[in-house]
């Protein structure tokens, strides 16, 4: 029973990390209808910026701030320099450009930091919690707290503020939002800032949780999170988070606990195929 509960805790943590990674994809798709594969490049850059700043300053908080600012600039740069000129073309054109940005970022990280796995030895300023014989480590607790805080903040922004109302209007119809006087370019920029900041925190949390940062750390998440947002419903924030938790739990319980011989990284795609065959719009209706 203890092993099962431990795997449940790990599954929730992994699902939470997937959830953080999918939020940016979901936000961008909701606004631009673009599959933002380059989001994984922002996530990788966030991990490296956080690690580099931590090594230089010894402050994890400063590392998170620098990573969020740097990744926000990177995300806005991708939107302005890559996506904006390509919006008049079919959707597969920005998608190919997005993949090119991901591959290019991997090479830049390899040139700047080397091709090797780097340790992220930061100590999270949180205590470990004992639940009987179970121990919730500080990195695990940090994943729970940061994910919950981000989800709560994002829900408040989207559902309770004028900015969120404008974001929902742009997601519903950009021409109509323009006609109503909404600055759609500003809303798109803010969306990329939000998504990229979350990606930066996700990169840092993954680096600390697994104690490793490397140039291709975004390769598998780039496509796995794409499958997850399809499962949850394209553009649906709630659906992407729930689908992320389900995939994380499935990976730990089916493979780690039950020892079912399934390829871990292919599980999200298997779920995507099954859901599409059963319900083409995903578990939750796309928005």
PDB file of C-alpha atoms in Angstrom, residues 31-239:
ATOM      1  CA  UNK A  31      -5.416  32.758 -29.209  1.00  0.00           C
ATOM      2  CA  UNK A  32      -3.615  32.024 -32.498  1.00  0.00           C
ATOM      3  CA  UNK A  33      -4.718  28.474 -33.398  1.00  0.00           C
ATOM      4  CA  UNK A  34      -1.025  27.546 -33.701  1.00  0.00           C
ATOM      5  CA  UNK A  35       0.590  24.383 -32.334  1.00  0.00           C
ATOM      6  CA  UNK A  36       3.402  26.100 -30.437  1.00  0.00           C
ATOM      7  CA  UNK A  37       6.027  23.320 -30.503  1.00  0.00           C
ATOM      8  CA  UNK A  38       8.719  25.953 -29.866  1.00  0.00           C
ATOM      9  CA  UNK A  39       7.248  26.212 -26.364  1.00  0.00           C
ATOM     10  CA  UNK A  40       9.580  23.325 -25.512  1.00  0.00           C
ATOM     11  CA  UNK A  41      12.516  25.506 -26.589  1.00  0.00           C
ATOM     12  CA  UNK A  42      11.377  28.164 -24.108  1.00  0.00           C
ATOM     13  CA  UNK A  43      11.090  25.469 -21.430  1.00  0.00           C
ATOM     14  CA  UNK A  44      14.670  24.292 -22.110  1.00  0.00           C
ATOM     15  CA  UNK A  45      15.975  27.859 -22.118  1.00  0.00           C
ATOM     16  CA  UNK A  46      14.257  28.444 -18.781  1.00  0.00           C
ATOM     17  CA  UNK A  47      16.018  25.464 -17.228  1.00  0.00           C
ATOM     18  CA  UNK A  48      19.418  26.665 -18.442  1.00  0.00           C
ATOM     19  CA  UNK A  49      18.827  30.291 -17.433  1.00  0.00           C
ATOM     20  CA  UNK A  50      17.684  29.208 -13.983  1.00  0.00           C
ATOM     21  CA  UNK A  51      20.674  26.899 -13.539  1.00  0.00           C
ATOM     22  CA  UNK A  52      23.178  29.466 -14.831  1.00  0.00           C
ATOM     23  CA  UNK A  53      21.817  32.214 -12.555  1.00  0.00           C
ATOM     24  CA  UNK A  54      21.752  29.867  -9.564  1.00  0.00           C
ATOM     25  CA  UNK A  55      25.381  28.839 -10.154  1.00  0.00           C
ATOM     26  CA  UNK A  56      26.381  32.488 -10.438  1.00  0.00           C
ATOM     27  CA  UNK A  57      24.364  33.924  -7.545  1.00  0.00           C
ATOM     28  CA  UNK A  58      23.425  30.983  -5.329  1.00  0.00           C
ATOM     29  CA  UNK A  59      19.824  32.237  -5.281  1.00  0.00           C
ATOM     30  CA  UNK A  60      17.092  29.988  -6.631  1.00  0.00           C
ATOM     31  CA  UNK A  61      14.571  32.836  -6.460  1.00  0.00           C
ATOM     32  CA  UNK A  62      16.795  35.082  -8.572  1.00  0.00           C
ATOM     33  CA  UNK A  63      17.268  32.186 -10.989  1.00  0.00           C
ATOM     34  CA  UNK A  64      13.501  31.850 -11.354  1.00  0.00           C
ATOM     35  CA  UNK A  65      13.073  35.595 -11.945  1.00  0.00           C
ATOM     36  CA  UNK A  66      15.855  35.759 -14.552  1.00  0.00           C
ATOM     37  CA  UNK A  67      14.476  32.666 -16.291  1.00  0.00           C
ATOM     38  CA  UNK A  68      10.949  34.083 -16.393  1.00  0.00           C
ATOM     39  CA  UNK A  69      12.106  37.433 -17.775  1.00  0.00           C
ATOM     40  CA  UNK A  70      14.455  35.854 -20.320  1.00  0.00           C
ATOM     41  CA  UNK A  71      11.896  33.303 -21.462  1.00  0.00           C
ATOM     42  CA  UNK A  72       9.195  35.959 -21.743  1.00  0.00           C
ATOM     43  CA  UNK A  73      11.478  37.888 -24.098  1.00  0.00           C
ATOM     44  CA  UNK A  74      12.228  34.697 -26.027  1.00  0.00           C
ATOM     45  CA  UNK A  75       8.542  33.826 -26.322  1.00  0.00           C
ATOM     46  CA  UNK A  76       7.592  37.297 -27.540  1.00  0.00           C
ATOM     47  CA  UNK A  77      10.511  37.196 -29.985  1.00  0.00           C
ATOM     48  CA  UNK A  78       9.262  33.894 -31.394  1.00  0.00           C
ATOM     49  CA  UNK A  79       5.779  35.340 -31.793  1.00  0.00           C
ATOM     50  CA  UNK A  80       6.954  38.555 -33.469  1.00  0.00           C
ATOM     51  CA  UNK A  81       9.757  37.200 -35.648  1.00  0.00           C
ATOM     52  CA  UNK A  82       8.491  33.707 -36.496  1.00  0.00           C
ATOM     53  CA  UNK A  83       4.727  33.385 -36.116  1.00  0.00           C
ATOM     54  CA  UNK A  84       3.438  36.861 -36.991  1.00  0.00           C
ATOM     55  CA  UNK A  85       4.881  36.895 -40.550  1.00  0.00           C
ATOM     56  CA  UNK A  86       3.477  33.399 -41.159  1.00  0.00           C
ATOM     57  CA  UNK A  87      -0.095  33.809 -39.922  1.00  0.00           C
ATOM     58  CA  UNK A  88      -1.393  34.377 -43.455  1.00  0.00           C
ATOM     59  CA  UNK A  89      -0.157  30.944 -44.514  1.00  0.00           C
ATOM     60  CA  UNK A  90      -1.762  27.534 -43.788  1.00  0.00           C
ATOM     61  CA  UNK A  91      -1.314  26.288 -40.175  1.00  0.00           C
ATOM     62  CA  UNK A  92       1.329  23.712 -41.090  1.00  0.00           C
ATOM     63  CA  UNK A  93       3.748  26.514 -42.085  1.00  0.00           C
ATOM     64  CA  UNK A  94       3.994  28.043 -38.563  1.00  0.00           C
ATOM     65  CA  UNK A  95       4.145  24.483 -37.211  1.00  0.00           C
ATOM     66  CA  UNK A  96       7.214  23.672 -39.314  1.00  0.00           C
ATOM     67  CA  UNK A  97       8.790  26.988 -38.309  1.00  0.00           C
ATOM     68  CA  UNK A  98       8.060  26.158 -34.665  1.00  0.00           C
ATOM     69  CA  UNK A  99       9.844  22.814 -34.959  1.00  0.00           C
ATOM     70  CA  UNK A 100      12.796  24.604 -36.580  1.00  0.00           C
ATOM     71  CA  UNK A 101      12.970  27.002 -33.613  1.00  0.00           C
ATOM     72  CA  UNK A 102      13.000  24.043 -31.215  1.00  0.00           C
ATOM     73  CA  UNK A 103      15.827  22.306 -33.077  1.00  0.00           C
ATOM     74  CA  UNK A 104      17.775  25.548 -33.380  1.00  0.00           C
ATOM     75  CA  UNK A 105      17.446  26.271 -29.668  1.00  0.00           C
ATOM     76  CA  UNK A 106      18.724  22.799 -28.833  1.00  0.00           C
ATOM     77  CA  UNK A 107      21.835  23.460 -30.922  1.00  0.00           C
ATOM     78  CA  UNK A 108      22.392  26.867 -29.314  1.00  0.00           C
ATOM     79  CA  UNK A 109      22.158  25.314 -25.837  1.00  0.00           C
ATOM     80  CA  UNK A 110      24.564  22.591 -26.914  1.00  0.00           C
ATOM     81  CA  UNK A 111      27.077  25.168 -28.153  1.00  0.00           C
ATOM     82  CA  UNK A 112      26.781  27.420 -25.092  1.00  0.00           C
ATOM     83  CA  UNK A 113      26.590  24.850 -22.304  1.00  0.00           C
ATOM     84  CA  UNK A 114      27.948  21.662 -23.874  1.00  0.00           C
ATOM     85  CA  UNK A 115      26.243  18.418 -24.889  1.00  0.00           C
ATOM     86  CA  UNK A 116      26.445  16.868 -21.434  1.00  0.00           C
ATOM     87  CA  UNK A 117      23.892  16.502 -18.673  1.00  0.00           C
ATOM     88  CA  UNK A 118      24.341  19.196 -16.022  1.00  0.00           C
ATOM     89  CA  UNK A 119      23.246  18.718 -12.413  1.00  0.00           C
ATOM     90  CA  UNK A 120      20.842  21.218 -10.847  1.00  0.00           C
ATOM     91  CA  UNK A 121      21.838  20.941  -7.166  1.00  0.00           C
ATOM     92  CA  UNK A 122      19.589  23.694  -5.823  1.00  0.00           C
ATOM     93  CA  UNK A 123      18.001  23.056  -2.442  1.00  0.00           C
ATOM     94  CA  UNK A 124      14.353  24.021  -2.340  1.00  0.00           C
ATOM     95  CA  UNK A 125      13.656  26.165   0.762  1.00  0.00           C
ATOM     96  CA  UNK A 126      10.842  23.903   1.903  1.00  0.00           C
ATOM     97  CA  UNK A 127      10.723  21.161   4.542  1.00  0.00           C
ATOM     98  CA  UNK A 128      10.090  17.513   3.797  1.00  0.00           C
ATOM     99  CA  UNK A 129       6.754  16.237   5.089  1.00  0.00           C
ATOM    100  CA  UNK A 130       6.292  12.803   6.653  1.00  0.00           C
ATOM    101  CA  UNK A 131       2.948  11.067   6.176  1.00  0.00           C
ATOM    102  CA  UNK A 132       3.396   7.927   8.222  1.00  0.00           C
ATOM    103  CA  UNK A 133       6.090   5.998   6.413  1.00  0.00           C
ATOM    104  CA  UNK A 134       5.746   8.194   3.335  1.00  0.00           C
ATOM    105  CA  UNK A 135       8.021  11.182   2.886  1.00  0.00           C
ATOM    106  CA  UNK A 136       7.101  14.050   0.587  1.00  0.00           C
ATOM    107  CA  UNK A 137      10.451  15.521  -0.409  1.00  0.00           C
ATOM    108  CA  UNK A 138      11.050  19.252  -0.754  1.00  0.00           C
ATOM    109  CA  UNK A 139      11.277  19.142  -4.592  1.00  0.00           C
ATOM    110  CA  UNK A 140       8.033  17.154  -4.729  1.00  0.00           C
ATOM    111  CA  UNK A 141       6.334  19.638  -2.428  1.00  0.00           C
ATOM    112  CA  UNK A 142       7.643  22.519  -4.542  1.00  0.00           C
ATOM    113  CA  UNK A 143       6.056  20.994  -7.647  1.00  0.00           C
ATOM    114  CA  UNK A 144       2.687  20.753  -5.877  1.00  0.00           C
ATOM    115  CA  UNK A 145       2.803  24.292  -4.464  1.00  0.00           C
ATOM    116  CA  UNK A 146       4.046  26.037  -7.612  1.00  0.00           C
ATOM    117  CA  UNK A 147       1.570  24.189  -9.835  1.00  0.00           C
ATOM    118  CA  UNK A 148      -1.357  24.978  -7.539  1.00  0.00           C
ATOM    119  CA  UNK A 149      -0.330  28.646  -7.283  1.00  0.00           C
ATOM    120  CA  UNK A 150       0.042  29.026 -11.061  1.00  0.00           C
ATOM    121  CA  UNK A 151      -3.277  27.322 -11.787  1.00  0.00           C
ATOM    122  CA  UNK A 152      -5.074  29.498  -9.240  1.00  0.00           C
ATOM    123  CA  UNK A 153      -3.464  32.683 -10.582  1.00  0.00           C
ATOM    124  CA  UNK A 154      -4.195  31.743 -14.190  1.00  0.00           C
ATOM    125  CA  UNK A 155      -7.811  30.898 -13.373  1.00  0.00           C
ATOM    126  CA  UNK A 156      -8.225  34.272 -11.674  1.00  0.00           C
ATOM    127  CA  UNK A 157      -6.663  36.137 -14.608  1.00  0.00           C
ATOM    128  CA  UNK A 158      -8.718  34.369 -17.262  1.00  0.00           C
ATOM    129  CA  UNK A 159     -12.029  34.232 -15.397  1.00  0.00           C
ATOM    130  CA  UNK A 160     -12.076  37.328 -13.187  1.00  0.00           C
ATOM    131  CA  UNK A 161     -10.159  40.157 -14.866  1.00  0.00           C
ATOM    132  CA  UNK A 162     -10.661  42.481 -17.832  1.00  0.00           C
ATOM    133  CA  UNK A 163      -7.480  41.057 -19.323  1.00  0.00           C
ATOM    134  CA  UNK A 164      -8.960  37.577 -19.134  1.00  0.00           C
ATOM    135  CA  UNK A 165     -12.171  38.818 -20.737  1.00  0.00           C
ATOM    136  CA  UNK A 166     -10.135  40.312 -23.580  1.00  0.00           C
ATOM    137  CA  UNK A 167      -8.154  37.080 -23.958  1.00  0.00           C
ATOM    138  CA  UNK A 168     -11.370  35.085 -24.206  1.00  0.00           C
ATOM    139  CA  UNK A 169     -12.753  37.544 -26.743  1.00  0.00           C
ATOM    140  CA  UNK A 170      -9.647  37.249 -28.930  1.00  0.00           C
ATOM    141  CA  UNK A 171      -9.767  33.469 -28.627  1.00  0.00           C
ATOM    142  CA  UNK A 172     -13.413  33.500 -29.711  1.00  0.00           C
ATOM    143  CA  UNK A 173     -12.918  35.766 -32.738  1.00  0.00           C
ATOM    144  CA  UNK A 174      -9.955  38.026 -33.487  1.00  0.00           C
ATOM    145  CA  UNK A 175     -11.806  40.087 -36.140  1.00  0.00           C
ATOM    146  CA  UNK A 176     -14.707  40.691 -33.762  1.00  0.00           C
ATOM    147  CA  UNK A 177     -12.300  41.607 -30.946  1.00  0.00           C
ATOM    148  CA  UNK A 178     -10.600  44.105 -33.278  1.00  0.00           C
ATOM    149  CA  UNK A 179     -13.979  45.573 -34.180  1.00  0.00           C
ATOM    150  CA  UNK A 180     -14.768  46.024 -30.476  1.00  0.00           C
ATOM    151  CA  UNK A 181     -11.575  48.030 -29.983  1.00  0.00           C
ATOM    152  CA  UNK A 182      -9.510  45.351 -28.234  1.00  0.00           C
ATOM    153  CA  UNK A 183      -5.778  45.632 -28.902  1.00  0.00           C
ATOM    154  CA  UNK A 184      -5.337  42.065 -30.134  1.00  0.00           C
ATOM    155  CA  UNK A 185      -1.585  42.434 -30.673  1.00  0.00           C
ATOM    156  CA  UNK A 186      -1.174  43.423 -27.023  1.00  0.00           C
ATOM    157  CA  UNK A 187      -3.296  40.472 -25.900  1.00  0.00           C
ATOM    158  CA  UNK A 188      -1.221  38.072 -28.008  1.00  0.00           C
ATOM    159  CA  UNK A 189       1.995  39.489 -26.522  1.00  0.00           C
ATOM    160  CA  UNK A 190       0.668  39.114 -22.975  1.00  0.00           C
ATOM    161  CA  UNK A 191      -0.399  35.547 -23.761  1.00  0.00           C
ATOM    162  CA  UNK A 192       3.120  34.662 -24.865  1.00  0.00           C
ATOM    163  CA  UNK A 193       4.576  36.352 -21.774  1.00  0.00           C
ATOM    164  CA  UNK A 194       2.296  34.314 -19.505  1.00  0.00           C
ATOM    165  CA  UNK A 195       2.911  31.024 -21.296  1.00  0.00           C
ATOM    166  CA  UNK A 196       6.668  31.544 -21.535  1.00  0.00           C
ATOM    167  CA  UNK A 197       6.975  32.510 -17.859  1.00  0.00           C
ATOM    168  CA  UNK A 198       5.170  29.322 -16.875  1.00  0.00           C
ATOM    169  CA  UNK A 199       7.437  27.327 -19.209  1.00  0.00           C
ATOM    170  CA  UNK A 200      10.490  28.827 -17.488  1.00  0.00           C
ATOM    171  CA  UNK A 201       9.238  27.715 -14.071  1.00  0.00           C
ATOM    172  CA  UNK A 202       8.427  24.280 -15.472  1.00  0.00           C
ATOM    173  CA  UNK A 203      11.975  23.950 -16.818  1.00  0.00           C
ATOM    174  CA  UNK A 204      13.475  24.876 -13.451  1.00  0.00           C
ATOM    175  CA  UNK A 205      11.186  22.499 -11.545  1.00  0.00           C
ATOM    176  CA  UNK A 206      11.980  19.626 -13.909  1.00  0.00           C
ATOM    177  CA  UNK A 207      15.696  20.385 -13.617  1.00  0.00           C
ATOM    178  CA  UNK A 208      15.538  20.290  -9.822  1.00  0.00           C
ATOM    179  CA  UNK A 209      13.144  17.322  -9.640  1.00  0.00           C
ATOM    180  CA  UNK A 210      15.311  15.113 -11.863  1.00  0.00           C
ATOM    181  CA  UNK A 211      18.575  16.942 -10.995  1.00  0.00           C
ATOM    182  CA  UNK A 212      19.539  17.262 -14.640  1.00  0.00           C
ATOM    183  CA  UNK A 213      19.484  19.802 -17.449  1.00  0.00           C
ATOM    184  CA  UNK A 214      20.547  19.002 -21.016  1.00  0.00           C
ATOM    185  CA  UNK A 215      20.078  20.481 -24.513  1.00  0.00           C
ATOM    186  CA  UNK A 216      17.439  18.033 -25.733  1.00  0.00           C
ATOM    187  CA  UNK A 217      15.374  17.954 -22.529  1.00  0.00           C
ATOM    188  CA  UNK A 218      12.489  19.581 -24.421  1.00  0.00           C
ATOM    189  CA  UNK A 219      12.405  17.108 -27.312  1.00  0.00           C
ATOM    190  CA  UNK A 220      10.115  14.467 -25.810  1.00  0.00           C
ATOM    191  CA  UNK A 221       7.913  16.935 -23.855  1.00  0.00           C
ATOM    192  CA  UNK A 222       7.386  18.931 -27.074  1.00  0.00           C
ATOM    193  CA  UNK A 223       5.441  16.123 -28.676  1.00  0.00           C
ATOM    194  CA  UNK A 224       4.107  14.474 -25.531  1.00  0.00           C
ATOM    195  CA  UNK A 225       2.441  17.686 -24.371  1.00  0.00           C
ATOM    196  CA  UNK A 226       1.005  18.113 -27.864  1.00  0.00           C
ATOM    197  CA  UNK A 227      -0.666  14.723 -27.484  1.00  0.00           C
ATOM    198  CA  UNK A 228      -1.885  15.680 -24.010  1.00  0.00           C
ATOM    199  CA  UNK A 229      -3.608  18.886 -25.131  1.00  0.00           C
ATOM    200  CA  UNK A 230      -5.334  16.922 -27.892  1.00  0.00           C
ATOM    201  CA  UNK A 231      -6.578  14.463 -25.257  1.00  0.00           C
ATOM    202  CA  UNK A 232      -7.825  17.288 -23.036  1.00  0.00           C
ATOM    203  CA  UNK A 233      -9.319  19.317 -25.876  1.00  0.00           C
ATOM    204  CA  UNK A 234      -7.376  21.871 -27.909  1.00  0.00           C
ATOM    205  CA  UNK A 235      -7.522  25.284 -26.282  1.00  0.00           C
ATOM    206  CA  UNK A 236      -9.188  24.020 -23.096  1.00  0.00           C
ATOM    207  CA  UNK A 237      -7.064  24.889 -20.036  1.00  0.00           C
ATOM    208  CA  UNK A 238      -9.047  22.714 -17.638  1.00  0.00           C
ATOM    209  CA  UNK A 239      -8.940  19.795 -20.040  1.00  0.00           C
TER     210      UNK A 239
END
